[in-house]
Structure formats: structure tokens, C-alpha cells
CSV table of C-alpha atoms and ligand atoms in Angstrom, one decimal:
chain,number,residue,atom,x,y,z
A,1,UNK,CA,110.0,6.9,120.7
A,2,UNK,CA,106.7,5.1,122.2
A,3,UNK,CA,105.0,5.9,119.5
A,4,UNK,CA,107.8,4.7,116.5
A,5,UNK,CA,107.8,1.8,119.0
A,6,UNK,CA,104.3,1.3,118.8
A,7,UNK,CA,104.1,2.1,115.3
A,8,UNK,CA,106.6,-0.7,114.4
A,9,UNK,CA,105.4,-3.1,116.4
A,10,UNK,CA,101.9,-2.5,114.2
A,11,UNK,CA,103.7,-3.0,111.0
A,12,UNK,CA,105.5,-5.8,112.8
A,13,UNK,CA,101.9,-7.1,113.7
A,14,UNK,CA,100.3,-7.2,109.6
A,15,UNK,CA,103.5,-8.6,108.5
A,16,UNK,CA,103.4,-11.6,110.8
A,17,UNK,CA,99.8,-12.4,109.9
A,18,UNK,CA,100.5,-12.0,106.4
A,19,UNK,CA,97.4,-12.0,104.0
A,20,UNK,CA,94.5,-12.3,106.6
A,21,UNK,CA,95.6,-15.8,107.5
A,22,UNK,CA,94.6,-16.3,111.2
A,23,UNK,CA,97.3,-17.2,113.3
A,24,UNK,CA,99.7,-20.0,113.8
A,25,UNK,CA,97.6,-23.4,114.8
A,26,UNK,CA,99.0,-26.6,115.8
A,27,UNK,CA,95.1,-28.1,117.0
A,28,UNK,CA,95.1,-31.5,115.0
A,29,UNK,CA,98.8,-31.4,114.1
A,30,UNK,CA,100.5,-33.0,116.6
A,31,UNK,CA,101.6,-36.7,117.2
A,32,UNK,CA,101.9,-37.0,120.7
A,33,UNK,CA,104.7,-39.6,119.9
A,34,UNK,CA,106.9,-39.4,123.0
A,35,UNK,CA,106.0,-39.6,126.4
A,36,UNK,CA,106.3,-36.2,129.2
A,37,UNK,CA,109.7,-36.4,130.4
A,38,UNK,CA,109.5,-35.2,134.1
A,39,UNK,CA,112.6,-33.5,135.4
A,40,UNK,CA,113.9,-35.6,137.9
A,41,UNK,CA,113.5,-34.3,141.8
A,42,UNK,CA,117.2,-33.3,143.2
A,43,UNK,CA,118.8,-34.3,145.4
A,44,UNK,CA,119.7,-33.0,148.7
A,45,UNK,CA,121.8,-33.3,152.0
A,46,UNK,CA,120.7,-32.0,155.4
A,47,UNK,CA,124.1,-31.0,157.6
A,48,UNK,CA,123.4,-29.3,160.8
A,49,UNK,CA,119.4,-28.8,159.8
A,50,UNK,CA,121.0,-27.1,156.6
A,51,UNK,CA,119.0,-28.7,153.6
A,52,UNK,CA,121.2,-28.4,150.3
A,53,UNK,CA,121.1,-28.9,147.2
A,54,UNK,CA,123.8,-28.1,144.1
A,55,UNK,CA,122.8,-26.9,140.6
A,56,UNK,CA,125.5,-26.6,137.8
A,57,UNK,CA,124.0,-24.6,134.6
A,58,UNK,CA,126.1,-25.8,131.4
A,59,UNK,CA,126.2,-25.9,127.8
A,60,UNK,CA,124.4,-29.3,125.9
A,61,UNK,CA,122.7,-30.3,123.2
A,62,UNK,CA,119.3,-31.0,123.6
A,63,UNK,CA,117.8,-34.0,120.7
A,64,UNK,CA,113.7,-33.1,121.0
A,65,UNK,CA,113.3,-34.5,117.4
A,66,UNK,CA,114.2,-36.6,114.6
A,67,UNK,CA,117.7,-35.4,113.1
A,68,UNK,CA,119.9,-32.6,114.0
A,69,UNK,CA,120.5,-32.1,117.9
A,70,UNK,CA,119.7,-28.4,119.3
A,71,UNK,CA,122.3,-26.3,121.7
A,72,UNK,CA,121.3,-26.1,124.5
A,73,UNK,CA,121.2,-24.7,128.1
A,74,UNK,CA,120.5,-27.1,132.1
A,75,UNK,CA,120.7,-27.4,135.1
A,76,UNK,CA,122.6,-30.6,135.3
A,77,UNK,CA,121.5,-31.6,132.5
A,78,UNK,CA,121.4,-29.8,128.6
A,79,UNK,CA,117.7,-28.7,129.3
A,80,UNK,CA,115.6,-27.5,131.7
A,81,UNK,CA,117.0,-28.5,135.5
A,82,UNK,CA,115.8,-30.9,138.3
A,83,UNK,CA,112.5,-29.9,140.7
A,84,UNK,CA,113.7,-29.1,144.1
A,85,UNK,CA,111.0,-29.7,146.9
A,86,UNK,CA,111.9,-28.0,150.2
A,87,UNK,CA,109.0,-27.9,153.3
A,88,UNK,CA,108.3,-24.5,155.3
A,89,UNK,CA,109.9,-24.3,158.2
A,90,UNK,CA,113.6,-25.4,156.5
A,91,UNK,CA,116.9,-23.8,156.2
A,92,UNK,CA,117.7,-24.3,152.7
A,93,UNK,CA,121.4,-23.7,150.9
A,94,UNK,CA,122.0,-24.3,147.0
A,95,UNK,CA,125.5,-24.2,145.4
A,96,UNK,CA,124.5,-23.0,142.3
A,97,UNK,CA,127.6,-23.5,140.3
A,98,UNK,CA,127.9,-21.6,136.6
A,99,UNK,CA,130.2,-23.7,133.9
A,100,UNK,CA,128.3,-21.7,131.4
A,101,UNK,CA,131.4,-19.5,129.0
A,102,UNK,CA,129.7,-16.3,130.4
A,103,UNK,CA,128.2,-15.1,133.4
A,104,UNK,CA,124.3,-15.8,134.6
A,105,UNK,CA,122.4,-15.7,137.9
A,106,UNK,CA,119.9,-17.5,139.4
A,107,UNK,CA,116.6,-16.1,140.6
A,108,UNK,CA,113.8,-18.2,143.3
A,109,UNK,CA,110.9,-16.7,141.0
A,110,UNK,CA,108.1,-16.4,144.1
A,111,UNK,CA,110.7,-17.1,146.7
A,112,UNK,CA,110.4,-14.4,150.3
A,113,UNK,CA,114.0,-14.2,151.2
A,114,UNK,CA,116.5,-11.8,151.5
A,115,UNK,CA,117.6,-9.4,148.5
A,116,UNK,CA,121.0,-11.0,147.9
A,117,UNK,CA,119.8,-14.1,148.1
A,118,UNK,CA,117.2,-13.6,145.6
A,119,UNK,CA,119.3,-14.5,142.1
A,120,UNK,CA,118.5,-10.8,141.1
A,121,UNK,CA,120.9,-9.4,138.3
A,122,UNK,CA,123.7,-8.0,141.7
A,123,UNK,CA,124.1,-11.5,142.3
A,124,UNK,CA,126.3,-12.6,138.8
A,125,UNK,CA,127.9,-15.6,139.6
A,126,UNK,CA,131.2,-15.7,136.6
A,127,UNK,CA,131.8,-18.5,134.5
A,128,UNK,CA,133.5,-20.6,136.8
A,129,UNK,CA,132.3,-19.6,140.0
A,130,UNK,CA,129.8,-21.0,142.9
A,131,UNK,CA,127.3,-19.2,144.9
A,132,UNK,CA,125.7,-20.6,147.1
A,133,UNK,CA,122.5,-18.4,148.7
A,134,UNK,CA,120.8,-19.9,152.0
A,135,UNK,CA,117.6,-18.9,153.4
A,136,UNK,CA,114.9,-20.5,155.6
A,137,UNK,CA,111.8,-21.3,153.7
A,138,UNK,CA,108.7,-19.1,154.8
A,139,UNK,CA,105.9,-19.1,152.9
A,140,UNK,CA,102.6,-21.3,152.0
A,141,UNK,CA,102.8,-24.5,150.1
A,142,UNK,CA,103.2,-23.4,146.3
A,143,UNK,CA,104.6,-24.1,143.0
A,144,UNK,CA,108.1,-21.7,142.6
A,145,UNK,CA,110.2,-21.7,140.3
A,146,UNK,CA,114.1,-20.9,139.4
A,147,UNK,CA,115.7,-19.1,136.3
A,148,UNK,CA,118.3,-16.6,135.3
A,149,UNK,CA,118.1,-13.1,135.9
A,150,UNK,CA,121.4,-11.4,134.5
A,151,UNK,CA,120.5,-7.7,132.9
A,152,UNK,CA,119.8,-7.5,129.6
A,153,UNK,CA,120.2,-11.8,129.1
A,154,UNK,CA,117.4,-13.1,130.9
A,155,UNK,CA,115.1,-13.8,127.5
A,156,UNK,CA,118.8,-15.6,126.0
A,157,UNK,CA,119.9,-17.5,129.1
A,158,UNK,CA,116.0,-18.6,130.0
A,159,UNK,CA,115.1,-19.5,126.0
A,160,UNK,CA,118.7,-21.6,126.2
A,161,UNK,CA,117.1,-23.6,128.9
A,162,UNK,CA,117.8,-22.7,131.9
A,163,UNK,CA,114.7,-23.0,134.6
A,164,UNK,CA,113.6,-25.1,136.7
A,165,UNK,CA,110.5,-25.9,139.6
A,166,UNK,CA,110.9,-25.3,143.0
A,167,UNK,CA,107.6,-26.9,144.7
A,168,UNK,CA,107.4,-25.3,148.3
A,169,UNK,CA,105.4,-28.0,150.9
A,170,UNK,CA,103.8,-27.2,154.4
A,171,UNK,CA,101.7,-29.2,156.9
A,172,UNK,CA,98.5,-27.4,155.6
A,173,UNK,CA,98.9,-28.7,152.3
A,174,UNK,CA,99.6,-32.1,153.6
A,175,UNK,CA,96.9,-32.1,155.2
A,176,UNK,CA,94.3,-32.1,152.4
A,177,UNK,CA,93.5,-35.1,150.1
A,178,UNK,CA,95.1,-33.5,146.9
A,179,UNK,CA,97.1,-35.6,144.2
A,180,UNK,CA,100.6,-35.5,145.6
A,181,UNK,CA,102.4,-38.1,144.0
A,182,UNK,CA,105.2,-36.6,141.7
A,183,UNK,CA,105.4,-37.8,138.9
A,184,UNK,CA,102.3,-39.5,138.9
A,185,UNK,CA,99.5,-37.5,139.5
A,186,UNK,CA,101.3,-34.4,140.5
A,187,UNK,CA,102.7,-33.0,137.2
A,188,UNK,CA,105.2,-30.0,136.5
A,189,UNK,CA,104.2,-29.0,132.8
A,190,UNK,CA,106.9,-26.2,131.9
A,191,UNK,CA,105.8,-25.0,128.8
A,192,UNK,CA,107.6,-22.9,126.4
A,193,UNK,CA,106.6,-22.1,122.3
A,194,UNK,CA,110.0,-22.7,120.0
A,195,UNK,CA,110.4,-22.3,116.5
A,196,UNK,CA,113.5,-24.7,114.9
A,197,UNK,CA,116.0,-24.1,112.4
A,198,UNK,CA,116.9,-26.3,109.7
A,199,UNK,CA,120.0,-27.5,111.8
A,200,UNK,CA,118.6,-27.7,115.1
A,201,UNK,CA,118.8,-24.8,116.2
A,202,UNK,CA,116.7,-22.5,117.7
A,203,UNK,CA,115.5,-19.7,115.9
A,204,UNK,CA,115.0,-16.0,117.8
A,205,UNK,CA,113.4,-14.6,115.3
A,206,UNK,CA,110.9,-12.9,114.0
A,207,UNK,CA,110.4,-10.4,117.0
A,208,UNK,CA,106.8,-9.7,117.8
A,209,UNK,CA,106.1,-6.1,120.1
A,210,UNK,CA,105.9,-9.1,122.7
A,211,UNK,CA,109.5,-10.6,121.4
A,212,UNK,CA,109.6,-14.0,120.3
A,213,UNK,CA,106.9,-16.6,120.1
A,214,UNK,CA,107.2,-20.2,118.5
A,215,UNK,CA,105.6,-22.1,116.7
A,216,UNK,CA,105.4,-25.0,118.8
A,217,UNK,CA,105.7,-26.3,122.3
A,218,UNK,CA,107.9,-28.2,124.4
A,219,UNK,CA,106.9,-29.2,127.4
A,220,UNK,CA,109.2,-30.0,130.1
A,221,UNK,CA,111.2,-30.3,127.0
A,222,UNK,CA,109.9,-33.1,125.2
A,223,UNK,CA,108.0,-31.8,121.8
A,224,UNK,CA,104.5,-33.8,121.3
A,225,UNK,CA,104.1,-34.8,124.4
A,226,UNK,CA,101.8,-37.5,126.0
A,227,UNK,CA,101.4,-38.3,130.0
A,228,UNK,CA,100.1,-41.6,130.9
A,229,UNK,CA,97.7,-41.4,133.6
A,230,UNK,CA,96.7,-43.9,136.2
A,231,UNK,CA,94.1,-42.0,138.3
A,232,UNK,CA,91.3,-40.4,138.7
A,233,UNK,CA,92.6,-36.9,139.2
A,234,UNK,CA,95.3,-35.5,138.2
A,235,UNK,CA,97.3,-32.4,139.2
A,236,UNK,CA,99.2,-30.0,136.8
A,237,UNK,CA,101.3,-27.8,137.8
A,238,UNK,CA,101.2,-25.3,134.8
A,239,UNK,CA,104.2,-23.0,134.7
A,240,UNK,CA,104.6,-20.9,131.5
A,241,UNK,CA,108.5,-20.3,131.0
A,242,UNK,CA,108.0,-18.7,127.2
A,243,UNK,CA,109.7,-15.6,126.4
A,244,UNK,CA,106.9,-13.6,125.3
A,245,UNK,CA,104.3,-15.8,125.0
A,246,UNK,CA,100.4,-16.3,126.7
A,247,UNK,CA,98.5,-19.3,126.7
A,248,UNK,CA,95.0,-19.8,127.3
A,249,UNK,CA,94.8,-23.4,128.6
A,250,UNK,CA,91.6,-25.1,128.1
A,251,UNK,CA,90.7,-29.0,127.5
A,252,UNK,CA,89.7,-30.2,123.6
A,253,UNK,CA,86.6,-31.3,124.9
A,254,UNK,CA,85.7,-28.2,126.9
A,255,UNK,CA,85.5,-29.9,130.1
A,256,UNK,CA,86.0,-28.0,133.8
A,257,UNK,CA,88.5,-28.3,135.6
A,258,UNK,CA,89.6,-26.9,138.9
A,259,UNK,CA,91.8,-24.1,139.8
A,260,UNK,CA,93.5,-25.0,143.3
A,261,UNK,CA,96.6,-22.7,143.4
A,262,UNK,CA,97.7,-20.1,142.0
A,263,UNK,CA,101.6,-18.5,141.6
A,264,UNK,CA,102.1,-18.7,146.0
A,265,UNK,CA,99.9,-20.9,146.9
A,266,UNK,CA,96.1,-23.2,147.3
A,267,UNK,CA,93.3,-20.7,146.7
A,268,UNK,CA,90.7,-20.8,149.3
A,269,UNK,CA,88.5,-23.3,147.8
A,270,UNK,CA,88.9,-24.7,144.4
A,271,UNK,CA,88.1,-22.8,141.1
A,272,UNK,CA,85.9,-24.3,138.8
A,273,UNK,CA,86.9,-23.0,135.2
A,274,UNK,CA,87.4,-24.0,131.6
A,275,UNK,CA,90.0,-21.8,130.5
A,276,UNK,CA,93.1,-20.3,132.2
A,277,UNK,CA,94.7,-17.4,131.1
A,278,UNK,CA,98.8,-17.5,132.2
A,279,UNK,CA,101.0,-15.5,130.7
A,280,UNK,CA,105.0,-15.7,131.1
A,281,UNK,CA,106.3,-16.0,134.8
A,282,UNK,CA,102.6,-17.2,135.7
A,283,UNK,CA,101.4,-20.4,137.7
A,284,UNK,CA,99.0,-22.4,138.5
A,285,UNK,CA,98.0,-25.7,140.1
A,286,UNK,CA,95.2,-27.0,138.3
A,287,UNK,CA,93.0,-30.7,138.8
A,288,UNK,CA,91.5,-32.3,136.1
A,289,UNK,CA,89.3,-35.7,136.7
A,290,UNK,CA,89.8,-38.2,134.3
A,291,UNK,CA,87.5,-41.3,133.5
A,292,UNK,CA,89.1,-44.7,132.7
A,293,UNK,CA,90.1,-45.0,128.5
A,294,UNK,CA,89.8,-41.9,127.8
A,295,UNK,CA,92.2,-39.6,125.8
A,296,UNK,CA,91.7,-35.9,126.7
A,297,UNK,CA,94.3,-33.2,125.1
A,298,UNK,CA,95.2,-29.5,127.1
A,299,UNK,CA,95.2,-27.3,124.2
A,300,UNK,CA,95.9,-22.7,124.2
A,301,UNK,CA,93.1,-21.0,122.1
A,302,UNK,CA,93.4,-17.5,121.4
A,303,UNK,CA,94.6,-15.8,124.3
A,304,UNK,CA,91.9,-12.6,124.8
A,305,UNK,CA,95.4,-9.9,125.5
A,306,UNK,CA,92.7,-6.9,125.2
A,307,UNK,CA,94.2,-4.8,122.8
A,308,UNK,CA,93.2,-4.0,119.2
A,309,UNK,CA,92.4,-7.2,116.8
A,310,UNK,CA,95.7,-6.1,114.6
A,311,UNK,CA,97.6,-5.9,118.0
A,312,UNK,CA,96.2,-9.1,119.0
A,313,UNK,CA,97.1,-11.2,116.1
A,314,UNK,CA,100.7,-10.1,116.1
A,315,UNK,CA,101.2,-10.8,119.1
A,316,UNK,CA,100.1,-14.1,119.3
A,317,UNK,CA,96.7,-13.4,119.8
A,318,UNK,CA,95.2,-15.4,117.6
A,319,UNK,CA,98.0,-18.5,117.6
A,320,UNK,CA,96.3,-22.3,119.2
A,321,UNK,CA,98.5,-25.1,120.1
A,322,UNK,CA,97.9,-28.8,121.2
A,323,UNK,CA,100.1,-28.5,124.4
A,324,UNK,CA,100.0,-32.4,126.2
A,325,UNK,CA,97.9,-35.1,125.7
A,326,UNK,CA,96.4,-37.4,128.5
A,327,UNK,CA,95.8,-41.3,127.7
A,328,UNK,CA,93.7,-42.7,130.9
A,329,UNK,CA,94.2,-46.3,131.8
A,330,UNK,CA,91.9,-48.9,131.7
A,331,UNK,CA,91.5,-48.9,134.8
A,332,UNK,CA,92.2,-46.1,137.1
A,333,UNK,CA,93.1,-45.9,140.8
A,334,UNK,CA,90.2,-43.5,142.5
A,335,UNK,CA,90.9,-40.1,143.6
A,336,UNK,CA,88.4,-38.5,146.4
A,337,UNK,CA,86.0,-35.5,145.0
A,338,UNK,CA,88.6,-32.4,145.6
A,339,UNK,CA,87.9,-30.5,149.6
A,340,UNK,CA,86.0,-27.6,150.0
A,341,UNK,CA,88.4,-25.7,151.5
A,342,UNK,CA,92.1,-26.1,150.6
A,343,UNK,CA,93.7,-22.6,152.1
A,344,UNK,CA,93.0,-20.2,155.1
A,345,UNK,CA,93.9,-17.2,153.4
A,346,UNK,CA,93.2,-13.4,154.7
A,347,UNK,CA,91.1,-11.2,153.7
A,348,UNK,CA,92.8,-8.4,151.9
A,349,UNK,CA,92.5,-4.8,153.9
A,350,UNK,CA,92.9,-1.9,152.8
A,351,UNK,CA,92.8,-0.5,156.3
A,352,UNK,CA,96.5,-1.4,156.6
A,353,UNK,CA,97.3,0.2,153.8
A,354,UNK,CA,100.3,2.8,155.0
A,355,UNK,CA,101.9,3.3,151.3
A,356,UNK,CA,101.0,4.2,147.8
A,357,UNK,CA,102.3,3.7,144.6
A,358,UNK,CA,101.7,4.0,141.0
A,359,UNK,CA,103.5,2.3,138.3
A,360,UNK,CA,102.7,3.1,134.8
A,361,UNK,CA,103.8,0.7,132.1
A,362,UNK,CA,104.4,2.3,128.4
A,363,UNK,CA,106.7,1.2,125.7
A,364,UNK,CA,109.4,-0.4,127.6
A,365,UNK,CA,109.4,2.1,130.2
A,366,UNK,CA,108.1,1.8,134.0
A,367,UNK,CA,106.4,5.5,135.5
A,368,UNK,CA,108.4,6.6,132.3
A,369,UNK,CA,112.0,5.1,133.1
A,370,UNK,CA,114.4,2.6,132.0
A,371,UNK,CA,116.3,0.2,134.5
A,372,UNK,CA,119.5,1.7,135.9
A,373,UNK,CA,121.2,-1.1,138.1
A,374,UNK,CA,122.3,2.3,139.9
A,375,UNK,CA,119.2,3.8,140.5
A,376,UNK,CA,116.7,2.5,143.8
A,377,UNK,CA,113.4,3.1,142.3
A,378,UNK,CA,112.0,2.8,146.0
A,379,UNK,CA,111.9,2.4,149.3
A,380,UNK,CA,109.7,0.8,151.3
A,381,UNK,CA,109.7,0.6,155.1
A,382,UNK,CA,110.1,-2.8,157.0
A,383,UNK,CA,106.2,-3.9,158.2
A,384,UNK,CA,104.5,-2.1,156.0
A,385,UNK,CA,101.1,-2.7,153.8
A,386,UNK,CA,101.5,-0.9,150.6
A,387,UNK,CA,98.9,-0.6,147.6
A,388,UNK,CA,100.5,-0.5,144.3
A,389,UNK,CA,98.7,0.0,141.9
A,390,UNK,CA,99.7,-1.0,137.6
A,391,UNK,CA,98.1,0.3,134.9
A,392,UNK,CA,98.9,-1.0,131.3
A,393,UNK,CA,99.2,2.2,129.1
A,394,UNK,CA,99.1,0.7,126.2
A,395,UNK,CA,96.9,-1.6,123.9
A,396,UNK,CA,99.9,-3.7,123.9
A,397,UNK,CA,100.3,-6.8,126.6
A,398,UNK,CA,102.3,-5.9,129.6
A,399,UNK,CA,102.6,-8.0,132.9
A,400,UNK,CA,103.7,-7.5,136.3
A,401,UNK,CA,106.2,-9.2,138.4
A,402,UNK,CA,107.8,-8.3,142.3
A,403,UNK,CA,110.5,-9.5,144.0
A,404,UNK,CA,110.5,-11.0,147.0
A,405,UNK,CA,106.6,-10.9,148.5
A,406,UNK,CA,103.4,-12.4,147.1
A,407,UNK,CA,101.1,-10.1,146.5
A,408,UNK,CA,96.6,-9.9,146.9
A,409,UNK,CA,94.8,-8.4,144.0
A,410,UNK,CA,92.2,-6.5,145.3
A,411,UNK,CA,90.3,-5.0,142.2
A,412,UNK,CA,90.8,-5.6,138.5
A,413,UNK,CA,89.3,-2.3,136.7
A,414,UNK,CA,87.2,-1.1,140.2
A,415,UNK,CA,85.7,-5.2,140.0
A,416,UNK,CA,86.7,-7.6,142.7
A,417,UNK,CA,89.3,-10.6,140.9
A,418,UNK,CA,87.7,-13.8,139.4
A,419,UNK,CA,88.2,-16.4,142.5
A,420,UNK,CA,91.6,-18.3,140.3
A,421,UNK,CA,93.1,-14.9,140.5
A,422,UNK,CA,92.3,-14.2,144.2
A,423,UNK,CA,94.5,-16.0,145.8
A,424,UNK,CA,98.5,-15.2,146.0
A,425,UNK,CA,100.3,-13.7,143.4
A,426,UNK,CA,103.7,-12.6,141.7
A,427,UNK,CA,103.0,-11.8,138.5
A,428,UNK,CA,99.8,-10.7,136.9
A,429,UNK,CA,98.8,-10.3,133.4
A,430,UNK,CA,97.7,-6.6,132.7
A,431,UNK,CA,94.9,-5.9,130.4
A,432,UNK,CA,95.2,-2.4,128.5
A,433,UNK,CA,94.0,0.5,130.5
A,434,UNK,CA,93.0,-1.6,133.7
A,435,UNK,CA,93.8,-0.5,136.6
A,436,UNK,CA,95.6,-3.5,139.3
A,437,UNK,CA,95.6,-2.9,142.9
A,438,UNK,CA,98.1,-5.0,144.2
A,439,UNK,CA,98.1,-5.4,148.4
A,440,UNK,CA,101.9,-6.4,148.9
A,441,UNK,CA,103.1,-6.9,152.9
A,442,UNK,CA,106.7,-6.0,153.2
A,443,UNK,CA,107.4,-8.3,156.8
A,444,UNK,CA,110.9,-9.1,156.7
A,445,UNK,CA,114.2,-9.5,155.5
A,446,UNK,CA,115.9,-5.3,155.1
A,447,UNK,CA,118.8,-4.3,153.2
A,448,UNK,CA,119.4,-0.7,152.2
A,449,UNK,CA,121.7,-2.2,150.2
A,450,UNK,CA,120.4,-4.5,147.9
A,451,UNK,CA,117.5,-4.0,145.8
A,452,UNK,CA,115.0,-6.4,144.8
A,453,UNK,CA,113.3,-6.0,141.0
A,454,UNK,CA,110.1,-5.1,140.1
A,455,UNK,CA,109.4,-6.1,136.2
A,456,UNK,CA,107.6,-6.8,132.5
A,457,UNK,CA,108.5,-10.7,132.5
A,458,UNK,CA,108.2,-10.3,128.7
A,459,UNK,CA,111.7,-12.0,128.6
A,460,UNK,CA,112.7,-8.9,126.0
A,461,UNK,CA,111.1,-6.4,128.0
A,462,UNK,CA,112.4,-7.0,131.3
A,463,UNK,CA,115.8,-6.8,129.4
A,464,UNK,CA,115.4,-3.9,127.2
A,465,UNK,CA,115.1,-2.8,130.3
A,466,UNK,CA,111.0,-2.7,132.0
A,467,UNK,CA,112.3,-3.7,135.2
A,468,UNK,CA,112.9,-1.0,138.6
A,469,UNK,CA,114.6,-1.4,141.7
A,470,UNK,CA,113.4,-1.7,145.4
A,471,UNK,CA,114.9,-1.9,148.2
A,472,UNK,CA,113.2,-2.9,152.2
A,473,UNK,CA,114.6,-0.7,154.9
A,474,UNK,CA,113.8,-1.4,158.1
A,475,UNK,CA,112.2,2.1,159.9
A,476,UNK,CA,114.2,5.3,160.5
A,477,UNK,CA,117.5,3.4,158.1
A,478,UNK,CA,117.6,5.6,154.8
A,479,UNK,CA,118.9,3.8,151.7
A,480,UNK,CA,121.7,4.6,149.8
A,481,UNK,CA,120.9,7.5,146.7
A,482,UNK,CA,122.8,4.8,144.5
A,483,UNK,CA,124.1,1.6,144.3
A,484,UNK,CA,127.5,0.4,144.0
A,485,UNK,CA,127.9,0.4,140.0
A,486,UNK,CA,127.4,-3.0,138.2
A,487,UNK,CA,130.1,-5.3,138.4
A,488,UNK,CA,132.2,-3.8,142.1
A,489,UNK,CA,129.6,-6.4,143.8
A,490,UNK,CA,129.8,-9.9,142.2
A,491,UNK,CA,130.9,-13.3,143.9
A,492,UNK,CA,133.8,-15.6,143.2
B,1,LIG,CU1,111.0,-14.5,137.3
B,1,LIG,CU2,112.7,-11.3,138.0
B,1,LIG,O1,111.6,-12.9,137.6
B,2,LIG,CU1,111.4,-13.1,140.5
B,3,LIG,CU1,106.2,-5.6,128.8
């Protein structure tokens, strides 16, 4: 089974690249003809100390390009959703309404919250129903996001357009002199690859091992976007919201830029790089400095997927894209250099570890098992610090995402992580046959009856069952041997 899967993928890989041609490239052919859409900030009301948002998942039609429209899904609109913003310490609630013709869920990716508020595959919202999770924001300022997580349907729902950002603020971040003016010098950059049929619909074939790869990019739902920059420094909150594609972001003039944040918050200090790999689900906050009048293009160049060249070719490893053109005004508002120190991050301490686990990713299984909604795979004790060793056993790409907590990467193949991966993470690309040792602390929220997920965030793999379930239990508490069957815990 695994062998035939791999063999089929090699065939697909060779087939896709044809007669020795290189991968897809849009570099130099993108006209940057449309202003980058900025998702609106979500409105909210505060009553009795609870900040309440509402999001309606609905069908629509989007005009990404001239000609026929594209049937899409969005939150409160035709495509993507508004940006939610909340402060650390605040109590929030979100009224999630499902106006779609089928069930969905909304998961708060990267959020530390009780399992029943997580919006995973067990928190189904039926058509016409409203689900209102509520929790207290208790984690550092960060760039999080939200998207459906219905088991077996996640790729379809996200690729239809259901995704948005959820930004957290805190006093530590606010005290730093960083670009923070939303839509002006603090810009969401939601990157998705798509392919269009002539009639305007999204084309979801052909499939490579990683899943569906597109041949052009949408950024915040905008094709061929440019951004007018009015400040000497601009903060880009990069989110890879693609189903399968792995990007290696850089600028066309190879300028250095500073990574200031990873999935779960600010780094300890800015990390200067000239390229940055992001796999599906990962985020990075970068700050790039601009000179008056210049134009610079954010691109994605062939990512190092770590496998054999033939595998890389068939899975986007030779593709390159123009992503977003930055157009600096003739006069730029001055911005100071970045602070030398950002967040206070605890040293990851292996001595705190009370439990070790090993996760082996192979085919579309984790530890030789496919996702079972009724099976609890791991039971974690509340308060524990755990060491999870995660290994991609294949020469093909996978990544790894954990719900509930942000982890720290202790080492990668025995070496300390590069500075831009040394902060809080919830998703990490797994280079083949390399041990990623992750440190996780489960401080809050025990619930023996409701699991959190860990999974590969290549969405077709997740849908194919490359996912497992863990519960967090109070010391001495037992988890049930099996979960209630699917359908018994739907909310109406
Ligand atoms: Cu972004 Cu389990 O999800
Ligand atoms: Cu998640
Ligand atoms: Cu995978």
C-alpha cells in the first residue's frame, strides 16, 4: 500500500514535469495590475467583558480576473474572511453561522483554548446552525488564523475560500516600536495557489503527492497584486493558506529582511534572512525596509523540500512565483530600526520533560494508523511538559501541526533550529528522515471527552487520515477508551 502510493506519486511527479521542462514559473510575467485587497477588520461588540464577533460561512462568486466569475466560499463575503483582533486577557466569543449547503467547522489555528472550543472535526456546525465558542485569550501576541476542519473536507472548504486571520495583541508587543498600523504598514499576506478553468471555476486537478498545486497565486484573494508602501519599513504577516504548496519567500533583489515572529508570537530578536520557507499552515511576521520610489517584488523560488530531485519536481519544488509587488512612495514616513530584543522567551528545558512520544509519518498514516474519530491516540496529563520526536519517514514532503499549544523546536536532526524557527511554533515542515524534537507544555484545559488534533497540514493528507487525536486529562483522570461515534455531538 505504502510502496504503491509512493510509486504512483513518482509516476505523477515525472508526468507533471513533462519532457524535462522545469517547473511552473510566473516570475516576470505577472503584471501587478491590482491593488492588494486588505481583509476588513471584524467588528465586535463588548458586553459584560466578552468581546463577541460573528462570522457567517456563505457561498458567493468572486471576480479574481476579467471574464467569468469563480464560485467561492467566504466568511461574511464571497472569499476569505475578516481579520479578527483581540487582546491577551480578553474573553472572546465568536458566533459562527453556517449558511452553506453542507456541514463545516471553524478551527482557531494556533489558539490555546479548551478542546470543545477548538473547532476541530468534532465541533460540526450543521447548515443553518450557529456555534458560539468562547474562551479567554491567554497567549502572546501572534498571527493566528481560522479555517474549517471538517474531517475529510478540509481541503475543499479551505480551497473554496474559507480562511481568515486572527491577530492577538499584548502589552509586550505593543510596547515595542514595530509597524502596527493595520493595512498601512502592518499587512496580512494570505498566500494561496490556484488554477482556473476557462469557465472561471477553480480547477482542482491534477493531484501530486502533496495534493493540488495551482499555477498562479492569490494574495488576500487578489491576483497579480501590488501594495503601495508609505513607510520606511513594512511588516508583512505571511500566512501559507495553501492546501499543498510549500513556498520559499524572498525578494527579487535578494535583499535581507527581518523575521520578527513565527507561528505563535514574536521571536526573542529579529532574525535576518534572505529567504524563508513556509509550508501550509505556517506563518511568519517579517519586516522589510524600503527606499523612496523603489519597487521590489516578493517572490517564491524553488523550496528545498529535502527529497530526491524527481520527487521535488512533481511536488512544487521547482516552481517559482511573483507574489506581491511593493511600490514605495516618493516620500516615506520615517521608521526606526527594529528593536534589538523582541519577546522574552523561556529557554526550552529538557529537564522538565515528564513524557516522551514518537510520531512517525509515512504514507498518509501517523504511527501506522489512519485517523479514527472514535479513537484517542494519546493521553496527555495536564501540566506536563512533553518531548515529541516527529519524523517524516518518506522522501516526500509532510509537515506537522499540533492543536492547543505552541511548541518550541529543541533540535532538528540533532542541531539547534535556525533563529527564525527558535520561537513559538505550531506547524513545522519536516525534511525527510530527520528527527524534529519538539517541547510542549500542556498547562490548561483538561477534558477527557474532547480531543485535540495533531496532523500533517498538507490538507489532502489530513483529509486522507494523516491525523491523530489527543486528550488532556487532569492527573489521575482516565480518558474513555473510545469516543462517541461521529454525529452524536453535533451542535444545533
Ligand atoms: Cu490549521 Cu488542525 O489545523
Ligand atoms: Cu490547528
Ligand atoms: Cu503530509
